[in-house]
Coordinates of C-alpha atoms and ligand atoms in Angstrom, one line a residue:
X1 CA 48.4 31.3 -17.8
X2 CA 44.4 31.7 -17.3
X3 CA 42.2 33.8 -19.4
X4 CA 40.4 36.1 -16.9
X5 CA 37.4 35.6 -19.6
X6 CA 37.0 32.1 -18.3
X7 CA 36.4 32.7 -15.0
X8 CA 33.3 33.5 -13.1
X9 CA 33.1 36.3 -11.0
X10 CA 33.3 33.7 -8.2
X11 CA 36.5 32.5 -9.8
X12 CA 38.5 35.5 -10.3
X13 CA 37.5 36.9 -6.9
X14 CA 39.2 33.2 -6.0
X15 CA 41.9 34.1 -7.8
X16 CA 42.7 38.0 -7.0
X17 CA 42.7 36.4 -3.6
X18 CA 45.6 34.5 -4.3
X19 CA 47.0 37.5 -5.7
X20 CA 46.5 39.1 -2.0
X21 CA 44.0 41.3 -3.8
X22 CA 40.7 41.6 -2.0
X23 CA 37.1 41.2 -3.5
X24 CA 36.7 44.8 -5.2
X25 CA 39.4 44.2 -7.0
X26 CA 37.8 40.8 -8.7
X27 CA 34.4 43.1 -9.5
X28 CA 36.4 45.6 -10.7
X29 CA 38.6 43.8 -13.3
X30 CA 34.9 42.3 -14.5
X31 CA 33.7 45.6 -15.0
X32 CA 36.7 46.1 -17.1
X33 CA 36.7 42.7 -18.7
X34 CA 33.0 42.7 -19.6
X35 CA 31.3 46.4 -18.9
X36 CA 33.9 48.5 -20.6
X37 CA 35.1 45.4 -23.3
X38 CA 38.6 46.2 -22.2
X39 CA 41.1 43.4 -22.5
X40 CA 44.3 44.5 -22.0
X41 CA 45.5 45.4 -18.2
X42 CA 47.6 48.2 -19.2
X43 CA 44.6 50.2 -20.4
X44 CA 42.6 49.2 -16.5
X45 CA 43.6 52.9 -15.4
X46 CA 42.3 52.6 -12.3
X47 CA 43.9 49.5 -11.7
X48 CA 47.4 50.0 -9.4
X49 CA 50.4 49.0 -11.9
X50 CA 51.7 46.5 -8.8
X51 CA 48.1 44.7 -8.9
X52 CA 48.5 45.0 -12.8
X53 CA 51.8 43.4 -12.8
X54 CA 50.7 40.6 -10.6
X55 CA 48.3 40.0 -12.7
X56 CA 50.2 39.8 -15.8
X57 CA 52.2 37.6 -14.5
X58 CA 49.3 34.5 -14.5
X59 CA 46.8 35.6 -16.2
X60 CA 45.8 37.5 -19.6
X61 CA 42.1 38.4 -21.5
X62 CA 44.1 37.6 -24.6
X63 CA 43.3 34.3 -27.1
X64 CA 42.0 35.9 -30.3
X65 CA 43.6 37.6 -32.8
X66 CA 41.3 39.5 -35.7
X67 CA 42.9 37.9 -39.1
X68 CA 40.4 39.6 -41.5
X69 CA 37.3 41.7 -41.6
X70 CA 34.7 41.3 -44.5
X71 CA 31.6 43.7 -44.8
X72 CA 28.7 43.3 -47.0
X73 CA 27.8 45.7 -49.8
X74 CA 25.4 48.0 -48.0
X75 CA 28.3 48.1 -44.8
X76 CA 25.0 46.8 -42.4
X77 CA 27.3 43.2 -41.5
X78 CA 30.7 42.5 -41.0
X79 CA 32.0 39.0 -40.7
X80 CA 35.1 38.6 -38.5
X81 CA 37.7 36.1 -38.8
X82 CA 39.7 35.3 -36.0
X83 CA 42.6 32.7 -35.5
X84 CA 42.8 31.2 -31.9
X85 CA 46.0 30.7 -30.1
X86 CA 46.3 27.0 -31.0
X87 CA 45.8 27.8 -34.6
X88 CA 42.2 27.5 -35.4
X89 CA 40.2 29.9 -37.2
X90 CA 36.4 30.9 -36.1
X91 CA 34.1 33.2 -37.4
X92 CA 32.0 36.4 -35.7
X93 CA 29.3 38.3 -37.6
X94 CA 28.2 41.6 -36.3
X95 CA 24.8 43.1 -37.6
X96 CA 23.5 46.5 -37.8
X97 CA 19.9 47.0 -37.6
X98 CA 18.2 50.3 -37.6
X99 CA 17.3 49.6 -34.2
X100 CA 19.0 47.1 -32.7
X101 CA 22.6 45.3 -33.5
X102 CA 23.0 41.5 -32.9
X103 CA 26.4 39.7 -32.8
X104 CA 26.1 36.0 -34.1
X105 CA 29.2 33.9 -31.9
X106 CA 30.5 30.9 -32.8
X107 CA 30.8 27.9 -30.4
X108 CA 33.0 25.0 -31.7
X109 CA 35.7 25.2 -34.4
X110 CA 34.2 23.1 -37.0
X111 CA 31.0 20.8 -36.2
X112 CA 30.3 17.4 -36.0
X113 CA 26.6 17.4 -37.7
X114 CA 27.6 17.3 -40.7
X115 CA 24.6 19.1 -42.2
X116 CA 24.1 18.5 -45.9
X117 CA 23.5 22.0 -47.1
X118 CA 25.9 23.8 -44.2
X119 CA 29.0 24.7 -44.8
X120 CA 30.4 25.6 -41.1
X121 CA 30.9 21.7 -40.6
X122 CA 32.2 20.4 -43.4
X123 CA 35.8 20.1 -42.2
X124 CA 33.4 18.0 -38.9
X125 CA 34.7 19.4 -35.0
X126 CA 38.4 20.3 -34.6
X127 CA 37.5 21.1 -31.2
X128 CA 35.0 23.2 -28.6
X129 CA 35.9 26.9 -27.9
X130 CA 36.2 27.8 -24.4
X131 CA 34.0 30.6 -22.7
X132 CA 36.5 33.0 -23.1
X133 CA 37.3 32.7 -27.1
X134 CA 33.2 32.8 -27.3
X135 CA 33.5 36.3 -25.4
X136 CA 36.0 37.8 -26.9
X137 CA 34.3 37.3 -30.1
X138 CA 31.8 39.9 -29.2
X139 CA 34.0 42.3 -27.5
X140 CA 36.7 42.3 -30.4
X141 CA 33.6 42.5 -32.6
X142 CA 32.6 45.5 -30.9
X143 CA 35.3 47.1 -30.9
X144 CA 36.0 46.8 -34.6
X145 CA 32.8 47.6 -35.5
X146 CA 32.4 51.0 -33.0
X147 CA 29.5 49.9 -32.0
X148 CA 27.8 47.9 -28.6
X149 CA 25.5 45.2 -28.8
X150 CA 22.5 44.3 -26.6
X151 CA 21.8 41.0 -28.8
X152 CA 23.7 37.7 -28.7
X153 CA 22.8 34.7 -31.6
X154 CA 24.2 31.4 -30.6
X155 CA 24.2 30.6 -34.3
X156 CA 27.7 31.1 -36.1
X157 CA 30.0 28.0 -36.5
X158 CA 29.3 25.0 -34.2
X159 CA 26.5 23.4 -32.3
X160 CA 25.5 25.3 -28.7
X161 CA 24.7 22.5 -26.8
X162 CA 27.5 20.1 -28.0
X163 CA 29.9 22.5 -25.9
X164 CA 27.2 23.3 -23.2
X165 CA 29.0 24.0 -19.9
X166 CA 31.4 26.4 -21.9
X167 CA 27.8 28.4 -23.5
X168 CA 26.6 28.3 -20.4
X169 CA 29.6 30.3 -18.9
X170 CA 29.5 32.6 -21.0
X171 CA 26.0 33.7 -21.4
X172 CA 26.3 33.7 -17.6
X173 CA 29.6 36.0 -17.7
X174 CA 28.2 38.1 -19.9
X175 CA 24.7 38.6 -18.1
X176 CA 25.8 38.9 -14.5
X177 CA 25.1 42.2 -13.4
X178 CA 29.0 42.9 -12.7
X179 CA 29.7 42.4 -15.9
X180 CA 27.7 43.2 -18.5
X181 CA 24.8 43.0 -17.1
X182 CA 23.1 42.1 -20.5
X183 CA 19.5 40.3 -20.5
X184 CA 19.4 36.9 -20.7
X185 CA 16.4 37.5 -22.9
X186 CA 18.1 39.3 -25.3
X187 CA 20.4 35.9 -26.0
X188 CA 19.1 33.2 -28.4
X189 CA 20.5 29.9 -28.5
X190 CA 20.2 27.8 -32.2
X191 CA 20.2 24.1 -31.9
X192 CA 19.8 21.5 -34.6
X193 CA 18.1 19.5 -31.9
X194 CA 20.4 17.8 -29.1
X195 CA 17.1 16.7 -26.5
X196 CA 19.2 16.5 -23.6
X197 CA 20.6 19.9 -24.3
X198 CA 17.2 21.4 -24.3
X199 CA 16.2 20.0 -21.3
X200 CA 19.4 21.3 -19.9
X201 CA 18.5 24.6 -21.7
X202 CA 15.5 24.6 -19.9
X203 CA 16.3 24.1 -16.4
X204 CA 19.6 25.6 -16.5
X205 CA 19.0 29.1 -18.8
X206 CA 15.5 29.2 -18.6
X207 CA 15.3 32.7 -20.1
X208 CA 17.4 32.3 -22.9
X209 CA 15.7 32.0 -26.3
X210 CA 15.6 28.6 -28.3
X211 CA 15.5 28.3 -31.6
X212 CA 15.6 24.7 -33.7
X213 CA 16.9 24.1 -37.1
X214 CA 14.0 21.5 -37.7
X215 CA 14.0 21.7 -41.7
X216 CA 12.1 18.9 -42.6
X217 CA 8.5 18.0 -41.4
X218 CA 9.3 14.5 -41.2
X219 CA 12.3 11.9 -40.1
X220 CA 12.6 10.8 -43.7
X221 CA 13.2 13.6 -45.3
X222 CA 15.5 15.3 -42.6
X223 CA 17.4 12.4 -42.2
X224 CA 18.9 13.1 -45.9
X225 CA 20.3 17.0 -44.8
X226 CA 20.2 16.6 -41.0
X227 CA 22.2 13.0 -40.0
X228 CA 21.1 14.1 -36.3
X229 CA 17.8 12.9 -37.3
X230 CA 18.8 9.4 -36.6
X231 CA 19.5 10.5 -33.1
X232 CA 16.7 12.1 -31.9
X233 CA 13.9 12.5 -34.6
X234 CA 11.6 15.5 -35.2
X235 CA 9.0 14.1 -33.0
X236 CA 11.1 13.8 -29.9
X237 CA 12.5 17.6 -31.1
X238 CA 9.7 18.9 -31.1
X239 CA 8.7 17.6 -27.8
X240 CA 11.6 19.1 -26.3
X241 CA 10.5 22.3 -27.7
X242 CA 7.1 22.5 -26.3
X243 CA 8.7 21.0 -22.7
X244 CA 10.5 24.0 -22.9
X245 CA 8.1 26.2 -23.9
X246 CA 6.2 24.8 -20.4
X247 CA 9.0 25.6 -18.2
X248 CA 10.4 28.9 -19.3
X249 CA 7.4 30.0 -21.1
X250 CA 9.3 31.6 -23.9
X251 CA 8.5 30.6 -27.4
X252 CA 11.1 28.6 -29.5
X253 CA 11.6 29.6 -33.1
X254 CA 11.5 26.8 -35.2
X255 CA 14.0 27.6 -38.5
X256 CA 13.5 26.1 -41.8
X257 CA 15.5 26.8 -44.8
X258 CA 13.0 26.5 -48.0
X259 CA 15.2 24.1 -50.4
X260 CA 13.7 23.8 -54.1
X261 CA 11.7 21.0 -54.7
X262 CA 12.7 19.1 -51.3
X263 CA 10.9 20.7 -48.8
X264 CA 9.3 23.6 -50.0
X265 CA 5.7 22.2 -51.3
X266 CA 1.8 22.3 -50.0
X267 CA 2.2 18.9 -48.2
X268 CA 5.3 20.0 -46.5
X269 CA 3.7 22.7 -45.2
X270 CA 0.7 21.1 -44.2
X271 CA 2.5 18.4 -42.4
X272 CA 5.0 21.3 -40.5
X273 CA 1.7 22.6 -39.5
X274 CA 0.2 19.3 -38.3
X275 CA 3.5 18.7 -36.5
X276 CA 3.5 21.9 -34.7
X277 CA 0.0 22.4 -34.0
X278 CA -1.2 23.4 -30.3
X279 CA 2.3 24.4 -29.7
X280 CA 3.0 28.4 -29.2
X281 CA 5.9 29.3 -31.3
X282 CA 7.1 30.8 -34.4
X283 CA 8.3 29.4 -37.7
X284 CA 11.3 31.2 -39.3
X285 CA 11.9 30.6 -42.9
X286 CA 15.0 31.2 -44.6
X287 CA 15.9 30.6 -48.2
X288 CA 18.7 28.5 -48.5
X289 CA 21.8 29.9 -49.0
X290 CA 24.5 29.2 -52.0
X291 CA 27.8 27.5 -52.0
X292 CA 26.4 24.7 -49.4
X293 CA 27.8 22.6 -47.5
X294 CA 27.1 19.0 -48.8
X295 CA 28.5 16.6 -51.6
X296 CA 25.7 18.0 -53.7
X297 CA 26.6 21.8 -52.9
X298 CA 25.1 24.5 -54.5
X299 CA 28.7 25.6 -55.6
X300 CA 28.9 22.2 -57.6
X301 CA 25.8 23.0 -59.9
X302 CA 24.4 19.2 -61.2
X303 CA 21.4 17.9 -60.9
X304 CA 21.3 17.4 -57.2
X305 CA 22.7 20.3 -56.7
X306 CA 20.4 22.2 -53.6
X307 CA 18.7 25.3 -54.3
X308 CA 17.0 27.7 -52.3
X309 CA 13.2 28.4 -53.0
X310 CA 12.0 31.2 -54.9
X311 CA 10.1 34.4 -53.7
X312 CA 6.9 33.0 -54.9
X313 CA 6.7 29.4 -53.2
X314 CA 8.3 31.1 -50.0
X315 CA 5.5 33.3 -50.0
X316 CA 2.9 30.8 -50.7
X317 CA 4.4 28.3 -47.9
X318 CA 4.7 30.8 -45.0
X319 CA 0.8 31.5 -46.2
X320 CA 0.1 27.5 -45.5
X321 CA 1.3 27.7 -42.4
X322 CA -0.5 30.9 -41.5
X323 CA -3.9 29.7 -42.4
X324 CA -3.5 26.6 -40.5
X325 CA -2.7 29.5 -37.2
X326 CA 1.3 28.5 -37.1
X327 CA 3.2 32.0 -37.5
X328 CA 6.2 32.7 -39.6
X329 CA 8.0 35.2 -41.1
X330 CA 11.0 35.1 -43.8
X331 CA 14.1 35.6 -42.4
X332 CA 16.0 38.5 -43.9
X333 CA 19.2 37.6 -45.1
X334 CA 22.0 39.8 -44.6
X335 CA 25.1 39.6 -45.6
X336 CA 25.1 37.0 -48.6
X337 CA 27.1 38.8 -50.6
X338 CA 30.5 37.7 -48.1
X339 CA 29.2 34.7 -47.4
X340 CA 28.3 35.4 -43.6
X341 CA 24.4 34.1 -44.4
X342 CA 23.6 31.1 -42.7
X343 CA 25.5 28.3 -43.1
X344 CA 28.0 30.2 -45.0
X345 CA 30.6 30.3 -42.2
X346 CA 32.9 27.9 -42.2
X347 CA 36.8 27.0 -41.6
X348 CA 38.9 28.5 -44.2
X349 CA 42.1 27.0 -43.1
X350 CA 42.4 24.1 -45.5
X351 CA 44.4 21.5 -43.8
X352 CA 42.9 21.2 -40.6
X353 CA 42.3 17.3 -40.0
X354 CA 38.9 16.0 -40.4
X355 CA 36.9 15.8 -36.9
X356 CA 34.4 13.9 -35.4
X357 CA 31.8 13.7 -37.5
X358 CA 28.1 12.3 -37.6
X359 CA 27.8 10.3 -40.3
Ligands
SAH401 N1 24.3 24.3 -35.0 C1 23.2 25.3 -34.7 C2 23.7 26.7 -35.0 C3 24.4 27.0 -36.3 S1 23.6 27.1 -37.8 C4 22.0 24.9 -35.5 O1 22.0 23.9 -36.2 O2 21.0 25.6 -35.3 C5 22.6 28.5 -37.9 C6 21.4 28.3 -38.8 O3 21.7 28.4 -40.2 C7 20.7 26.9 -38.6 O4 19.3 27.0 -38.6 C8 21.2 26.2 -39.8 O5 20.4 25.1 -40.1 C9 21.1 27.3 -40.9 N2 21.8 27.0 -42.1 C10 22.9 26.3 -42.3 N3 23.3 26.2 -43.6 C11 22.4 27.0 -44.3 C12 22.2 27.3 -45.6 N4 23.1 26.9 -46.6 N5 21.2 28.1 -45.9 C13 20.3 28.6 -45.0 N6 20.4 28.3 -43.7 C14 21.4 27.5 -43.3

């Protein structure tokens, strides 16, 4: 059985050939799949029943199944759960802005960063999703939430560009103009800083949005939250960024959670600023959220426990940054209150074995 939400439009018009179904019926079916959202061939009206019976017969646009729906106090997110086929359990959050909604997707079940302070890869990878689970994330999500969505975040469980041929189908299913014809623009892609996945990024999705979970202004002090560091350190990062910036001309986002007393002073600032200077982009602070991820959680209280930055020394670091010409704002957190914040999303399922894992 194949899930027509894996296949290209190139693909399925493959495959509806082998059906004896010519071309239309391929654009069709993706104008079912991905224009209207709908995902069950008795509900394609316009559809023959014989083509929708040969159909059924190989293929589905099944493979998620909504296990429970959370929303936030003031009903603006919802988090989705959903269990995959084969067991696993992912994570959608749907946002409602007064003007726009954004749908943040999930990309792997579980993560092998291993992030201090997150708590999506705590359990490390159990395995990538495949285009199709990614997509009907935001379809389901839509459909649960009565509402359509222009905006796609690559920033819900998982790392983007560990799983990058199955991101990439995707964003290109969803933005082909048979489909949905969304705008590649509108789709932001969050990395903790794979350098060969940016260069792929860049040549590959030029128009899709990067953001970087940099965190730290220097490898010392990242290497204690982000073990990626020892991979590729923030220099090299942030030489990827400003590549990219030069060959797609769109301007990364460079996210920093503000933790107390780590991070969060003058010199950090000034040494973010030194780091980024000359390079066109925007810094987006975000106060760390509770329960995190690491050994020294928030959720564990102690001495070492990790806490966000106040209001005050938020303030006074985005001001840093501003007089020295580098942008940022303070990222709005929605959703805290059902832990579908940042770095709040996370397997619930407790006995899944522990993945691969950075250590
Ligand atoms: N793996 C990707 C995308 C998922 S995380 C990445 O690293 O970018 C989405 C964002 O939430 C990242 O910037 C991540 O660093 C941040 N985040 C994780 N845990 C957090 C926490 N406890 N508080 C605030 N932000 C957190």
């Amino acid at each position: 059985m194949v899930s027509l939400y894996d296949l290209s439009l190139a693909e399925l018009t493959g495959f509806c050939a082998e059906l004896g179904e010519r071309p239309f019926r391929a654009r069709q079916l993706y104008a079912w799949l991905y224009g209207k959202g709908e995902n069950d061939f008795a509900r394609m009206t316009d559809v023959p029943a014989a083509a929708r019976e040969k159909l059924a017969a190989r293929a589905h646009a099944k493979g998620l199944a909504l296990r429970d729906a959370l929303a936030s106090k003031d009903g603006q997110t919802v988090k989705y759960l959903y269990g995959t086929d084969d067991g696993n359990f992912i994570e959608t959050v749907f946002m409602k802005y007064k003007d726009r909604n954004s749908v943040c997707v999930s990309t792997q079940a579980g993560c092998r960063m291993g992030c201090k302070f997150c708590a999506s890869g705590k359990l490390g990878l159990v395995r990538d999703l495949a285009p199709s689970e990614m997509a009907l994330q935001v379809i389901l999500s839509e459909r649960e939430a009565g509402a359509r969505t222009k905006n796609i975040v690559l920033m819900g469980i998982g790392e983007p560009l560990d799983n990058f041929d199955n991101v990439k189908k995707f964003i290109e299913n969803f933005t082909d103009d048979h489909g949905r014809d969304l705008s590649r623009r509108a789709i932001t892609l969050s990395s903790c800083g794979l350098v060969p996945g940016i260069e792929r990024l860049a040549a590959e999705l030029p128009q899709v949005n990067l953001a970087v979970s940099l965190h730290a202004p220097n490898d010392e002090l990242r290497q204690e939250i982000m073990p990626v560091t020892k991979r590729y350190g923030v220099k090299a990062v942030v030489e990827a960024a400003r590549k990219h910036y030069e060959a797609t001309r769109r301007r990364p986002t460079f996210e920093y959670a503000l933790i107390a007393g780590f991070n969060d002073g003058p010199e950090h600032a000034r040494e973010l600023a030194a780091l980024l200077r000359g390079l066109n982009c925007l810094v987006n602070l975000i106060p760390l959220n509770g329960e995190g991820g690491g050994e020294n959680g928030g959720e564990n209280g102690g001495e070492n426990a990790r806490r966000g930055s106040g209001i005050g020394t938020t303030e006074r670091f985005r001001e840093a940054l501003g007089q020295r010409h580098i942008p940022a704002t303070v990222r709005r957190s929605l959703g805290a209150d059902i832990d579908a914040a940042c770095g709040q999303l996370r397997l619930r399922q407790e006995r899944v074995p522990r993945g691969d894992q950075y250590a």
